[in-house]
């Protein structure tokens, strides 16, 4: 599902952004 892919992308971006 495209929504699942979008959520995973958002999660990855969030993790990388908070990976100080």
mmCIF file of N, CA and C in Angstrom:
data_model
loop_
_atom_site.group_PDB
_atom_site.id
_atom_site.type_symbol
_atom_site.label_atom_id
_atom_site.label_comp_id
_atom_site.label_asym_id
_atom_site.label_seq_id
_atom_site.Cartn_x
_atom_site.Cartn_y
_atom_site.Cartn_z
ATOM 1 N N UNK A 1 0.839 -1.204 0.000
ATOM 2 C CA UNK A 1 0.000 0.000 0.000
ATOM 3 C C UNK A 1 0.878 1.261 0.000
ATOM 4 N N UNK A 2 0.479 2.244 -0.752
ATOM 5 C CA UNK A 2 1.276 3.477 -0.853
ATOM 6 C C UNK A 2 1.335 4.191 0.497
ATOM 7 N N UNK A 3 0.252 4.126 1.249
ATOM 8 C CA UNK A 3 0.211 4.800 2.557
ATOM 9 C C UNK A 3 1.280 4.205 3.481
ATOM 10 N N UNK A 4 1.424 2.886 3.443
ATOM 11 C CA UNK A 4 2.417 2.220 4.286
ATOM 12 C C UNK A 4 3.821 2.701 3.920
ATOM 13 N N UNK A 5 4.071 2.824 2.610
ATOM 14 C CA UNK A 5 5.380 3.287 2.135
ATOM 15 C C UNK A 5 5.637 4.715 2.613
ATOM 16 N N UNK A 6 4.588 5.551 2.560
ATOM 17 C CA UNK A 6 4.715 6.943 2.985
ATOM 18 C C UNK A 6 5.028 7.031 4.478
ATOM 19 N N UNK A 7 4.340 6.191 5.259
ATOM 20 C CA UNK A 7 4.573 6.180 6.709
ATOM 21 C C UNK A 7 5.999 5.738 7.001
ATOM 22 N N UNK A 8 6.473 4.721 6.287
ATOM 23 C CA UNK A 8 7.835 4.230 6.516
ATOM 24 C C UNK A 8 8.863 5.304 6.152
ATOM 25 N N UNK A 9 8.610 6.015 5.057
ATOM 26 C CA UNK A 9 9.519 7.094 4.656
ATOM 27 C C UNK A 9 9.549 8.180 5.727
ATOM 28 N N UNK A 10 8.374 8.548 6.240
ATOM 29 C CA UNK A 10 8.276 9.578 7.262
ATOM 30 C C UNK A 10 9.013 9.133 8.528
ATOM 31 N N UNK A 11 8.841 7.854 8.884
ATOM 32 C CA UNK A 11 9.494 7.320 10.083
ATOM 33 C C UNK A 11 11.005 7.364 9.920
ATOM 34 N N UNK A 12 11.503 6.975 8.727
ATOM 35 C CA UNK A 12 12.942 6.999 8.477
ATOM 36 C C UNK A 12 13.491 8.411 8.599
ATOM 37 N N UNK A 13 12.783 9.372 8.002
ATOM 38 C CA UNK A 13 13.220 10.771 8.066
ATOM 39 C C UNK A 13 13.234 11.240 9.514
ATOM 40 N N UNK A 14 12.218 10.861 10.282
ATOM 41 C CA UNK A 14 12.134 11.274 11.683
ATOM 42 C C UNK A 14 13.280 10.686 12.499
ATOM 43 N N UNK A 15 13.571 9.409 12.241
ATOM 44 C CA UNK A 15 14.669 8.746 12.964
ATOM 45 C C UNK A 15 16.003 9.412 12.634
ATOM 46 N N UNK A 16 16.233 9.672 11.348
ATOM 47 C CA UNK A 16 17.498 10.301 10.952
ATOM 48 C C UNK A 16 17.603 11.717 11.516
ATOM 49 N N UNK A 17 16.465 12.415 11.609
ATOM 50 C CA UNK A 17 16.465 13.785 12.118
ATOM 51 C C UNK A 17 16.751 13.810 13.615
ATOM 52 N N UNK A 18 16.377 12.736 14.308
ATOM 53 C CA UNK A 18 16.575 12.692 15.759
ATOM 54 C C UNK A 18 17.739 11.778 16.130
ATOM 55 N N UNK A 19 18.640 11.565 15.195
ATOM 56 C CA UNK A 19 19.760 10.639 15.416
ATOM 57 C C UNK A 19 21.021 11.391 15.839
ATOM 58 N N UNK A 20 20.840 12.413 16.645
ATOM 59 C CA UNK A 20 22.000 13.209 17.070
ATOM 60 C C UNK A 20 22.997 12.333 17.784
#
